[in-house]
Structures are given as structure tokens and as C-alpha cells.
Tab-separated table of C-alpha atoms and ligand atoms in Angstrom:
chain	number	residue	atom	x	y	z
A	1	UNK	CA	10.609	87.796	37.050
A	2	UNK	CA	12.977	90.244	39.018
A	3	UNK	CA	12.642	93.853	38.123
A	4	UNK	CA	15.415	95.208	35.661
A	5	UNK	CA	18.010	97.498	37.097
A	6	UNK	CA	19.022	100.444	35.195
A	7	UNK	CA	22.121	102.419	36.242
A	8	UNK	CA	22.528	106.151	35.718
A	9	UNK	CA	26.311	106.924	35.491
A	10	UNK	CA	26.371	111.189	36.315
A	11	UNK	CA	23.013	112.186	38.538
A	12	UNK	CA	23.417	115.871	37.065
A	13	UNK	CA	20.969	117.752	35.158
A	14	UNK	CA	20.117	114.924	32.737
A	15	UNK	CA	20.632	112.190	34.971
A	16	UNK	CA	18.059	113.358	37.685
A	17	UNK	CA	15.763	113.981	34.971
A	18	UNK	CA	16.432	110.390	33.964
A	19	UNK	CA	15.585	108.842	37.023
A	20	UNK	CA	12.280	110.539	37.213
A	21	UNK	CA	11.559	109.773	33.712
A	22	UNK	CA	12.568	105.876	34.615
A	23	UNK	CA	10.879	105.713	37.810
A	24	UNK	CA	7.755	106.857	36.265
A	25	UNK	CA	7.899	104.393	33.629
A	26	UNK	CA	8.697	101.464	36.012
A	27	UNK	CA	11.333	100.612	33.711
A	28	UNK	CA	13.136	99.311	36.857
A	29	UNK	CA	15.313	99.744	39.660
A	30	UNK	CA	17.112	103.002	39.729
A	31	UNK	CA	20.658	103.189	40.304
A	32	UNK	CA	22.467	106.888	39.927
A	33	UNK	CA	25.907	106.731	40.364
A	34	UNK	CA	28.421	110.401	40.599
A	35	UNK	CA	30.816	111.520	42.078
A	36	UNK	CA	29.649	113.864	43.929
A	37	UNK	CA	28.728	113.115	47.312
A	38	UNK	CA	25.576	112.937	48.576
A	39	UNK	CA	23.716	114.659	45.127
A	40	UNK	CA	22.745	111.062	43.556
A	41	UNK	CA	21.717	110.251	47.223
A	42	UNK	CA	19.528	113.565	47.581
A	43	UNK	CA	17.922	113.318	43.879
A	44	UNK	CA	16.933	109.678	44.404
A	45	UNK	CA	15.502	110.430	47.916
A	46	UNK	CA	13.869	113.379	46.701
A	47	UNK	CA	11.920	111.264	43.568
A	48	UNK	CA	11.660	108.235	46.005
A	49	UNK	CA	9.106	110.659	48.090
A	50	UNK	CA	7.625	111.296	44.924
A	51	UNK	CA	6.405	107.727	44.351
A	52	UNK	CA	3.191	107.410	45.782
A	53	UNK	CA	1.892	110.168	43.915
A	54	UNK	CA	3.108	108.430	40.780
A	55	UNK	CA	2.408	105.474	41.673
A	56	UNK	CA	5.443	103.708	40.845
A	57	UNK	CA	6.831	100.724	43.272
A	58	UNK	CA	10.351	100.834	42.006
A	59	UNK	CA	13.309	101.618	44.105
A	60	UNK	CA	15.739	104.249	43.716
A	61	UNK	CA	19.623	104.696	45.083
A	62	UNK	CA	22.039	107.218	44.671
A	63	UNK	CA	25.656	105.782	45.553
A	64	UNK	CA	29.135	107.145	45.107
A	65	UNK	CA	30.419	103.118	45.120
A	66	UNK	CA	30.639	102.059	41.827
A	67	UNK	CA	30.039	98.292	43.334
A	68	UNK	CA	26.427	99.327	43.528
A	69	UNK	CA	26.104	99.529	39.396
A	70	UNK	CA	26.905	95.697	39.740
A	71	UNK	CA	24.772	93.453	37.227
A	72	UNK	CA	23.095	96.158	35.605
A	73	UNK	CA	21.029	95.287	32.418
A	74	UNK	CA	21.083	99.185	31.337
A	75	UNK	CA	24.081	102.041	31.487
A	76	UNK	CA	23.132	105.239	30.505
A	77	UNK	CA	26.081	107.620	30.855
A	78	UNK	CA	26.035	111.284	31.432
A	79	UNK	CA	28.939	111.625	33.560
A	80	UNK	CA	31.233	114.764	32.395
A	81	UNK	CA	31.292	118.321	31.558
A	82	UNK	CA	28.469	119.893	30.004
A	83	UNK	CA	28.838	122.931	27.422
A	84	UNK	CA	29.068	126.344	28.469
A	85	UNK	CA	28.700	129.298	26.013
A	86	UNK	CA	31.265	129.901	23.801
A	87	UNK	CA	32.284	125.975	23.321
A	88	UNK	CA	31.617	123.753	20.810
A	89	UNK	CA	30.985	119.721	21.660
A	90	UNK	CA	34.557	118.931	21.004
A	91	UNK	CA	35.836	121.457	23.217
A	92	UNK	CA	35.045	118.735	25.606
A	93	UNK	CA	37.183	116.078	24.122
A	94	UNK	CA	40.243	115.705	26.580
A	95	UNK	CA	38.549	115.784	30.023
A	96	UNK	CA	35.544	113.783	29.142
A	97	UNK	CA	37.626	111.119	27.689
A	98	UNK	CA	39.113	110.457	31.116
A	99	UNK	CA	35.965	110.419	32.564
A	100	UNK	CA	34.817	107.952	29.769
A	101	UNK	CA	37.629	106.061	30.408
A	102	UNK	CA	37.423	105.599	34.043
A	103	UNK	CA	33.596	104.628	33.705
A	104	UNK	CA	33.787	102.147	31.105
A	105	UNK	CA	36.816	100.405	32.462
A	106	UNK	CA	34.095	99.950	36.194
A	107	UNK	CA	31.729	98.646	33.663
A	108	UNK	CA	33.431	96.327	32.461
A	109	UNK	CA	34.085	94.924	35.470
A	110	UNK	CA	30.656	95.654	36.631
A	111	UNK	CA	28.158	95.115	34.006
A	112	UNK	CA	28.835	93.016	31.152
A	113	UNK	CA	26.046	92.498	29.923
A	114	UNK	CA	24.499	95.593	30.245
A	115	UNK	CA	23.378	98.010	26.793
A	116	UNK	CA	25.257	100.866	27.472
A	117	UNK	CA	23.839	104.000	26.100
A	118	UNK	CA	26.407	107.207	26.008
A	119	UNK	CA	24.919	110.831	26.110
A	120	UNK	CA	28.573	112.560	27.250
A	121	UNK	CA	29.352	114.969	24.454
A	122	UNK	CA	31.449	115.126	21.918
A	123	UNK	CA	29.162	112.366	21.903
A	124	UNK	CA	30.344	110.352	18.587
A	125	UNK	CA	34.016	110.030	20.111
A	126	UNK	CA	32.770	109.062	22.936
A	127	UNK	CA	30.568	106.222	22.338
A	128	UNK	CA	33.541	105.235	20.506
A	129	UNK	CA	35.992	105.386	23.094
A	130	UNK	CA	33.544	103.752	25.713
A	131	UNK	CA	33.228	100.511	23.181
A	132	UNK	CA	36.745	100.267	22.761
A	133	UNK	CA	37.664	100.655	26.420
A	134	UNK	CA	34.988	98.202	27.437
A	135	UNK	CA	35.661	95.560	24.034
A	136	UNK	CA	31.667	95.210	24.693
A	137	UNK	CA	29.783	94.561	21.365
A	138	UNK	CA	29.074	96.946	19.040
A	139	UNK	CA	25.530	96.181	19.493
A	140	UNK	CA	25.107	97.116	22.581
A	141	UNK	CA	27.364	100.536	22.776
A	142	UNK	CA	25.156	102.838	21.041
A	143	UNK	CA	25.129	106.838	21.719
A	144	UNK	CA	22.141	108.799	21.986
A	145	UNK	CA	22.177	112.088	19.576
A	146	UNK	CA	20.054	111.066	16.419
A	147	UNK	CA	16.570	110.427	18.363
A	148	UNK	CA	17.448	114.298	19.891
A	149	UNK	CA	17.929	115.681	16.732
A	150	UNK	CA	15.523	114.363	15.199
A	151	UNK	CA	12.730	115.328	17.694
A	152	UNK	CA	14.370	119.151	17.560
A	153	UNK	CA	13.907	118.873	13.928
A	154	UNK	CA	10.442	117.472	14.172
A	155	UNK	CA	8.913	119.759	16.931
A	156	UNK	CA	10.447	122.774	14.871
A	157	UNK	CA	8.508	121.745	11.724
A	158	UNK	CA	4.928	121.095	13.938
A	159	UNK	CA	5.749	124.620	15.724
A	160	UNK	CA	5.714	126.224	11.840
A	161	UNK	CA	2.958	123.965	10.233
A	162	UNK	CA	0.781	124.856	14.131
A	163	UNK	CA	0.527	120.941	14.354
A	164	UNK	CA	0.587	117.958	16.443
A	165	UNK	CA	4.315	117.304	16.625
A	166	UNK	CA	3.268	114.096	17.570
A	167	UNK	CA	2.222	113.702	13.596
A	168	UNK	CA	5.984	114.640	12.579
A	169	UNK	CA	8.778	112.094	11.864
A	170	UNK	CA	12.141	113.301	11.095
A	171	UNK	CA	15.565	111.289	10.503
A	172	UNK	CA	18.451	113.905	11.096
A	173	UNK	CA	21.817	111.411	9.727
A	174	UNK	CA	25.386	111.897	10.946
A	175	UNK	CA	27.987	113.479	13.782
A	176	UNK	CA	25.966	115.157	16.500
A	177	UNK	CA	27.879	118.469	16.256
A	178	UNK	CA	27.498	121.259	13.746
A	179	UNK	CA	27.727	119.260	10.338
A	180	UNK	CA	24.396	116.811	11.272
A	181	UNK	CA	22.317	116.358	8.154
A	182	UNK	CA	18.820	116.946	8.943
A	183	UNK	CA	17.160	115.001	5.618
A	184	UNK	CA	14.449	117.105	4.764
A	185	UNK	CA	13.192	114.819	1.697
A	186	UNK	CA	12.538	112.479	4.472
A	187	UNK	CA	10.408	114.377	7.092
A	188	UNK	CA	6.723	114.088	7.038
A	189	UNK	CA	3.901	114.993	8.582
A	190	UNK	CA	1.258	112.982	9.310
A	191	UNK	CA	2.089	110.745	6.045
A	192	UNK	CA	2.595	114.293	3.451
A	193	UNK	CA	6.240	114.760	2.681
A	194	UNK	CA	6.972	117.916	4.322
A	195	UNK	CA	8.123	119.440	0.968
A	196	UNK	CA	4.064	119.597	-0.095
A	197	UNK	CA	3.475	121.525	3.489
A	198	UNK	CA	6.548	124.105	3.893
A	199	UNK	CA	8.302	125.854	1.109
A	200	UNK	CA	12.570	125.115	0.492
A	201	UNK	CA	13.575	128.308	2.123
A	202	UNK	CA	11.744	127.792	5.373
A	203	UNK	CA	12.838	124.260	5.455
A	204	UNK	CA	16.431	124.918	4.903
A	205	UNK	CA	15.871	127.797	7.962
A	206	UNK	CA	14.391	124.955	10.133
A	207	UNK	CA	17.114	121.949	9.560
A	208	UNK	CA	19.420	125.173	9.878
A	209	UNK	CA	18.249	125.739	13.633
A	210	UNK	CA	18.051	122.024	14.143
A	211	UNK	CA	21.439	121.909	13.925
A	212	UNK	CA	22.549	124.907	16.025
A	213	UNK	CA	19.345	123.921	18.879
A	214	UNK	CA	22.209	122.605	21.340
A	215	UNK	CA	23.988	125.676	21.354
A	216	UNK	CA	20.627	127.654	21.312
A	217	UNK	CA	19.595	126.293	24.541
A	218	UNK	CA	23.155	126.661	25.955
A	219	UNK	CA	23.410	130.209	24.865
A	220	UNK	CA	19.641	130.859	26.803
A	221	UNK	CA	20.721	128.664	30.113
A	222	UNK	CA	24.071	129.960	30.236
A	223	UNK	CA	25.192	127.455	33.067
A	224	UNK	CA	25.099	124.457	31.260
A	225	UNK	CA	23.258	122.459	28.380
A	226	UNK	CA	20.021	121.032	27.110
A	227	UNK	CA	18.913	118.244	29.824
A	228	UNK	CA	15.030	117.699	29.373
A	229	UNK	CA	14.732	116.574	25.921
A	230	UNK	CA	18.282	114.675	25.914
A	231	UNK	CA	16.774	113.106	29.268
A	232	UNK	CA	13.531	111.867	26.694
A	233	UNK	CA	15.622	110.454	24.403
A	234	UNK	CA	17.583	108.220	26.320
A	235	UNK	CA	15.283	106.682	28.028
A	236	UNK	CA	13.071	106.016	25.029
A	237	UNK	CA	16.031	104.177	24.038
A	238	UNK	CA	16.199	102.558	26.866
A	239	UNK	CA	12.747	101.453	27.255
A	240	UNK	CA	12.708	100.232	23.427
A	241	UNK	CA	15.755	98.277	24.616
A	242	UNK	CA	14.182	97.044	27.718
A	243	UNK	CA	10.547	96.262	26.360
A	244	UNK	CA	11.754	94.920	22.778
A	245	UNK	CA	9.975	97.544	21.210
A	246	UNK	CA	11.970	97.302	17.851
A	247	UNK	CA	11.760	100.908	17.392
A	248	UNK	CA	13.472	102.480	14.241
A	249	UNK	CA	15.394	105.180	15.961
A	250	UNK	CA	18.417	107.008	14.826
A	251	UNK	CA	21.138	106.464	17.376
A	252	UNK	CA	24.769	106.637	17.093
A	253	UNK	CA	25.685	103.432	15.764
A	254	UNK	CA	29.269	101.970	14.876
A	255	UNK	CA	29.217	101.430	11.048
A	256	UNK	CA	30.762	98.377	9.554
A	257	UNK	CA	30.528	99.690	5.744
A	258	UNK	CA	26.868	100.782	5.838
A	259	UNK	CA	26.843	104.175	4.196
A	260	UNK	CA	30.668	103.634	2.350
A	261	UNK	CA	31.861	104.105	6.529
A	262	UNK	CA	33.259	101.467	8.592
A	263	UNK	CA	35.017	101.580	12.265
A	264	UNK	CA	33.653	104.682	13.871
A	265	UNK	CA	30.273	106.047	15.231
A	266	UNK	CA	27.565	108.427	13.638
A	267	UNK	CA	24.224	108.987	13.853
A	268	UNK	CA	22.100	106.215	11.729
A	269	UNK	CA	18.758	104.797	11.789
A	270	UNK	CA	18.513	101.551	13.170
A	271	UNK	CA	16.056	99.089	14.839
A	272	UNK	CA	16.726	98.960	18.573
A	273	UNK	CA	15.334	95.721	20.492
A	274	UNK	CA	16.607	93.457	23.175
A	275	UNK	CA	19.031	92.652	21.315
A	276	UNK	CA	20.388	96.311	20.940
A	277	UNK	CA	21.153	97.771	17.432
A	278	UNK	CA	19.576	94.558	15.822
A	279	UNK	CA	19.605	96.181	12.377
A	280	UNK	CA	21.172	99.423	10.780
A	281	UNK	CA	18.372	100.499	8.059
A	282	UNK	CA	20.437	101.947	4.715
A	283	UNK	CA	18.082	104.508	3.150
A	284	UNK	CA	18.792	106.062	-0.106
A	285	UNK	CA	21.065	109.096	-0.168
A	286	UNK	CA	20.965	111.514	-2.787
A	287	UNK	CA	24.422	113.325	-3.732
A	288	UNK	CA	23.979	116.392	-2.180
A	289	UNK	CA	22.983	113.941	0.864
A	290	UNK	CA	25.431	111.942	0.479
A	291	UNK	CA	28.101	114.815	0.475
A	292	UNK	CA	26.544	116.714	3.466
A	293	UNK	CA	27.226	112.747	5.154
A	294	UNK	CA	30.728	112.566	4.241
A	295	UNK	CA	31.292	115.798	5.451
A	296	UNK	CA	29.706	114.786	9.056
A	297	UNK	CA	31.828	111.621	9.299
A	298	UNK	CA	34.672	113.410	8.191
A	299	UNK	CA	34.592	115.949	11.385
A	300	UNK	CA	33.446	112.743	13.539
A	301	UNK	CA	36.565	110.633	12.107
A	302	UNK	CA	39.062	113.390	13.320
A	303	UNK	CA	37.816	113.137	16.931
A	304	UNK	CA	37.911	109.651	16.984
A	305	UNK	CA	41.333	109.090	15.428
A	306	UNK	CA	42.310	111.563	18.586
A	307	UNK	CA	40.580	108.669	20.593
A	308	UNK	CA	42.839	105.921	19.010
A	309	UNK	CA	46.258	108.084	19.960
A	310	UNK	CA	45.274	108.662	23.082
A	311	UNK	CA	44.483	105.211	24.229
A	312	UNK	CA	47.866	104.305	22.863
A	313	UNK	CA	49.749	106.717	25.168
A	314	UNK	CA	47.698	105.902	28.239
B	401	APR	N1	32.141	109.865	37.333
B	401	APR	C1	30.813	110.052	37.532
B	401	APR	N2	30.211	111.230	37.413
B	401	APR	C2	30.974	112.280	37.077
B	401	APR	C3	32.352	112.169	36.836
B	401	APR	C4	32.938	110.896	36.990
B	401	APR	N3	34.243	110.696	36.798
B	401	APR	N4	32.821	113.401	36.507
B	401	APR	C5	31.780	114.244	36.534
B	401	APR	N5	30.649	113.559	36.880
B	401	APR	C6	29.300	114.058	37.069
B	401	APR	C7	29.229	115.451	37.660
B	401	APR	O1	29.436	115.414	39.070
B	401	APR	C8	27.824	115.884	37.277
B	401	APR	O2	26.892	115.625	38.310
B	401	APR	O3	28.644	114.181	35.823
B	401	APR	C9	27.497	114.997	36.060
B	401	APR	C10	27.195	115.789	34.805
B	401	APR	O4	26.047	116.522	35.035
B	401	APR	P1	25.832	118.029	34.543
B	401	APR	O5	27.061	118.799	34.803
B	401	APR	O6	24.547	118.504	35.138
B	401	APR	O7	25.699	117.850	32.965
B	401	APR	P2	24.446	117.337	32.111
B	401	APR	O8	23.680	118.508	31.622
B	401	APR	O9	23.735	116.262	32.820
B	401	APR	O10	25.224	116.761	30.824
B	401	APR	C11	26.055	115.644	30.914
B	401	APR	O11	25.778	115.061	28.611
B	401	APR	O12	24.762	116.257	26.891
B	401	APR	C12	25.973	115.894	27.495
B	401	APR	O13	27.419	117.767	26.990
B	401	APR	C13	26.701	117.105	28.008
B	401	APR	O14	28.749	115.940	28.407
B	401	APR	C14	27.597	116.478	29.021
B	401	APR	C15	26.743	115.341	29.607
């Protein structure tokens, strides 16, 4: 059996971390595509020297030809602007989009069968732009966002409770942007609903900061956004893709009436296997969480309709 190939589409800050993360997994062949020149070349080279320390026998490439990405079985894209303080994710919207466009139009071309996993913020729009301009299934166009938030949310709660955060599952619903609904009745810890272990007040604090994290971390770095922990949760994606692991992670997922939404991305839980978003789980919603939802898809819905006029002008 020939070794996967898995191409990175941006080799900056959390697509050099991706590489190393993938090459150290032997998840397969590393491709890192950008366009700048000889950066996806020097990070590969730099991880390929690396490898015997790991361990790891698979190869790595940087390339500025697109023909390289050829054939891949996984896309993860990162190519496009990152945050700097003082912007929200949608501040993004315009340039990205052309960047989103440009890519997904090469991978159609390219990679047609590949799972194609966006992490290019405002990321709800733009999973949803990149599965319209490639007309790829829905089940394999996902966006990464929920498995972030939800390990934010859960290594906040372990840091208070001076646990394992290995023992805490979260499931934060919704846009990935400032209206994401962090579901404290569902976080636990080590089985105990984290309601018996933390009082309302600090809870509300936590899912509070879960929230803002992104523009915690951007505020701190200055020059850019989080890459580390985005970097983690794409490639456990990935690798739940690539090893049929039929993980329940929350991902960005386009909705076809589940949750009273249908035609446009936001954060869900859902089982991801080899055949990509095989199932979206439906848990129960309370009002208040069902409000706090609405109010999520309503900010993602006005990005993507901005999506739909633009790819009618263009
Ligand atoms: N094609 C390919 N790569 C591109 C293109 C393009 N058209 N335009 C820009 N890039 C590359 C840049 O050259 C850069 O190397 O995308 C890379 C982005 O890397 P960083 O600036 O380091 O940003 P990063 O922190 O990796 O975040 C990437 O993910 O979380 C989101 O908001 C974040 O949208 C941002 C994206």
C-alpha cells in the first residue's frame, strides 16, 4: 500500500507546525505548498533533517507549483492573512476569499478526491466558499474551529479544577467568532458533569474566555495568531480521517436542517471517518442553548450570504 500524501496549502505559522506534527505521525507524504518562495522549501528541509531523530521515513516537499499537490488524499488549508490586534475574524473576509478562491479552483483540478479541511479565518465563510468553488461534497469540505474551541474550553476547565485536561471533554457549538456557544451542561470531567465540580459563575467566566482565547493569544503575540493548538486540531482531524478513527469531533460542518439550519457551515459535532463527516450527531438543546445557536448562525449566515454575492460578480 503506497503511503498517503497530505498537502499543506500556506507553510506559515500553522502550516510548518503541521508538517512537523504530520511527519511525526507518519500520516504520510508531506506536501506544503505557498507562495512564498523558497519558505515551504526551507521548513520542509529543515523538518526533513529532523527525521532521524524522530524516526519517521516519510518525505517532505515544499513547492511553489501547485502541480505538485496533484492526487492528494488530504488538503488542509491555511493559506491567507492571519489576525492582527485590533481585528476581528471577519475583518479578513475580502482578501481571504480570493485566496480561497484561487486555491480551491487548483484543487479542483488537482485533487478531487481529496478531504479538504479549511483553517483560513473567518473560517465558517470560508469553508463555505471553498465547497462551493470546488462543487466537492459536503462531506468532505469540513472546517476546523469546533475541535479548537473545544480543547480551549477544556484545558481552561482542567487549569481551574488542577486536573488532567486529558480527563475533560467539552463540545463548544456554532460560528467560530465571538458568538460560539461553549455548552457548559455538556462538559465533564472525567465522567462528573462539570456543574458538580465548578460553581455557575466561574463557569460562565471560563466559556467567557473560551470564546475571546483567539483574540487573547493575538493580543499577547501581536504579529499574528494562535498556530500551535490550531496546528493540533487539524491534524487530529486529519489523522481521524486518514486512520478511520470515527472520532466524534466538532468541526464545521454544512447543515442540511440539523439544528432548524440548512445551506451554510457552523461548528457541530459529528463523526469523522474515511468517509469524512459520516454523521452529524443532534444533541438536545435547551432554549437558552438553542437561542445562544441561532444567534451564532445568524452572524455566520451574514458572512456567507457576502460569499454568495460575491461569487456572482466574479
Ligand atoms: N496561496 C498560498 N499561500 C498563500 C497565499 C496564496 N494565495 N496567500 C498567502 N499565503 C500564505 C502566506 O505566504 C503565509 O505563509 O499563507 C500563509 C499564512 O501563514 P501565516 O501568515 O503564518 O498565518 P497562520 O498563523 O498560519 O494562519 C493562517 O489560519 O487561523 C487562520 O486566521 C488565520 O487565516 C489565517 C490562517
Amino acid at each position: 500500500m503506497s503511503r498517503k500524501k497530505i498537502a499543506l496549502i500556506g507553510a506559515g505559522q500553522i502550516g510548518g507546525t503541521m508538517a512537523l506534527l504530520a511527519a511525526q505521525k507518519e500520516l504520510g507524504d508531506v506536501v506544503t505548498f505557498d507562495i512564498a518562495e523558497g519558505m515551504p522549501q526551507g521548513k520542509s528541509l529543515d523538518i526533513l533533517h529532523g527525521a532521524p531523530i524522530v524516526g519517521t521515513s516519510v518525505q517532505l516537499r515544499g513547492t511553489n507549483d501547485y502541480e505538485e499537490v496533484r492526487g492528494a488524499d488530504v488538503v488542509i488549508v491555511t493559506a491567507g492573512l492571519p489576525r492582527k490586534p485590533g481585528m476581528s475574524r471577519d475583518d479578513l473576509l475580502d482578501v481571504n476569499y480570493g485566496i480561497i478562491r484561487t486555491v480551491g479552483e487548483n484543487l479542483k483540478a488537482l485533487a478531487p478526491d481529496a478531504l479538504v479541511i479549511v483553517v483560513t479565518n473567518p473560517l465558517d465563510a470560508m469553508v463555505y466558499a471553498m465547497q462551493k468553488i470546488t462543487g466537492f461534497d459536503a462531506t468532505r469540505v469540513i472546517g476546523m474551529a469546533g475541535v479548537l474551541d473545544s480543547s480551549r474550553f477544556s484545558s481552561l476547565i482542567a487549569q481551574e479544577l488542577g486536573v488532567s485536561a486529558a480527563d475533560v471533554t467539552t463540545l463548544v457549538m456554532g460560528g467560530h467568532g465571538d458568538t460560539m456557544v461553549p455548552l457548559i451542561r455538556y462538559a465533564t470531567a472525567g465522567g462528573i458533569p462539570i456543574t458538580q465540580l465548578l460553581d455557575k459563575e466561574r463557569l460562565e467566566a471560563i466559556s467567557q474566555r473560551t470564546a475571546q482565547s483567539g483574540g487573547e493569544i493575538v493580543g499577547l503575540l501581536k504579529t499574528g495568531s494562535a498556530f500551535y493548538s490550531p496546528a493540533l486540531s487539524a491534524i487530529k482531524m486529519a489523522e481521524a480521517y486518514l486512520r478511520d478513527q470515527k472520532r466524534i469531533v466538532t468541526c464545521a460542518a454544512k447543515l442540511k436542517g440539523e439544528y432548524g439550519v440548512s445551506g451554510v457551515y457552523a461548528g457541530v459535532p459529528v463523526v469523522l471517518g474515511a468517509k469524512g463527516v459520516e454523521r452529524i450527531i443532534e444533541v438536545e438543546l435547551d432554549a437558552s442553548e438553542q437561542a445562544a445557536f441561532d444567534k451564532s448562525i445568524a452572524a455566520v449566515k451574514e458572512l456567507t450570504e457576502w460569499v454568495d454575492k460575491k461569487s456572482v460578480s466574479v
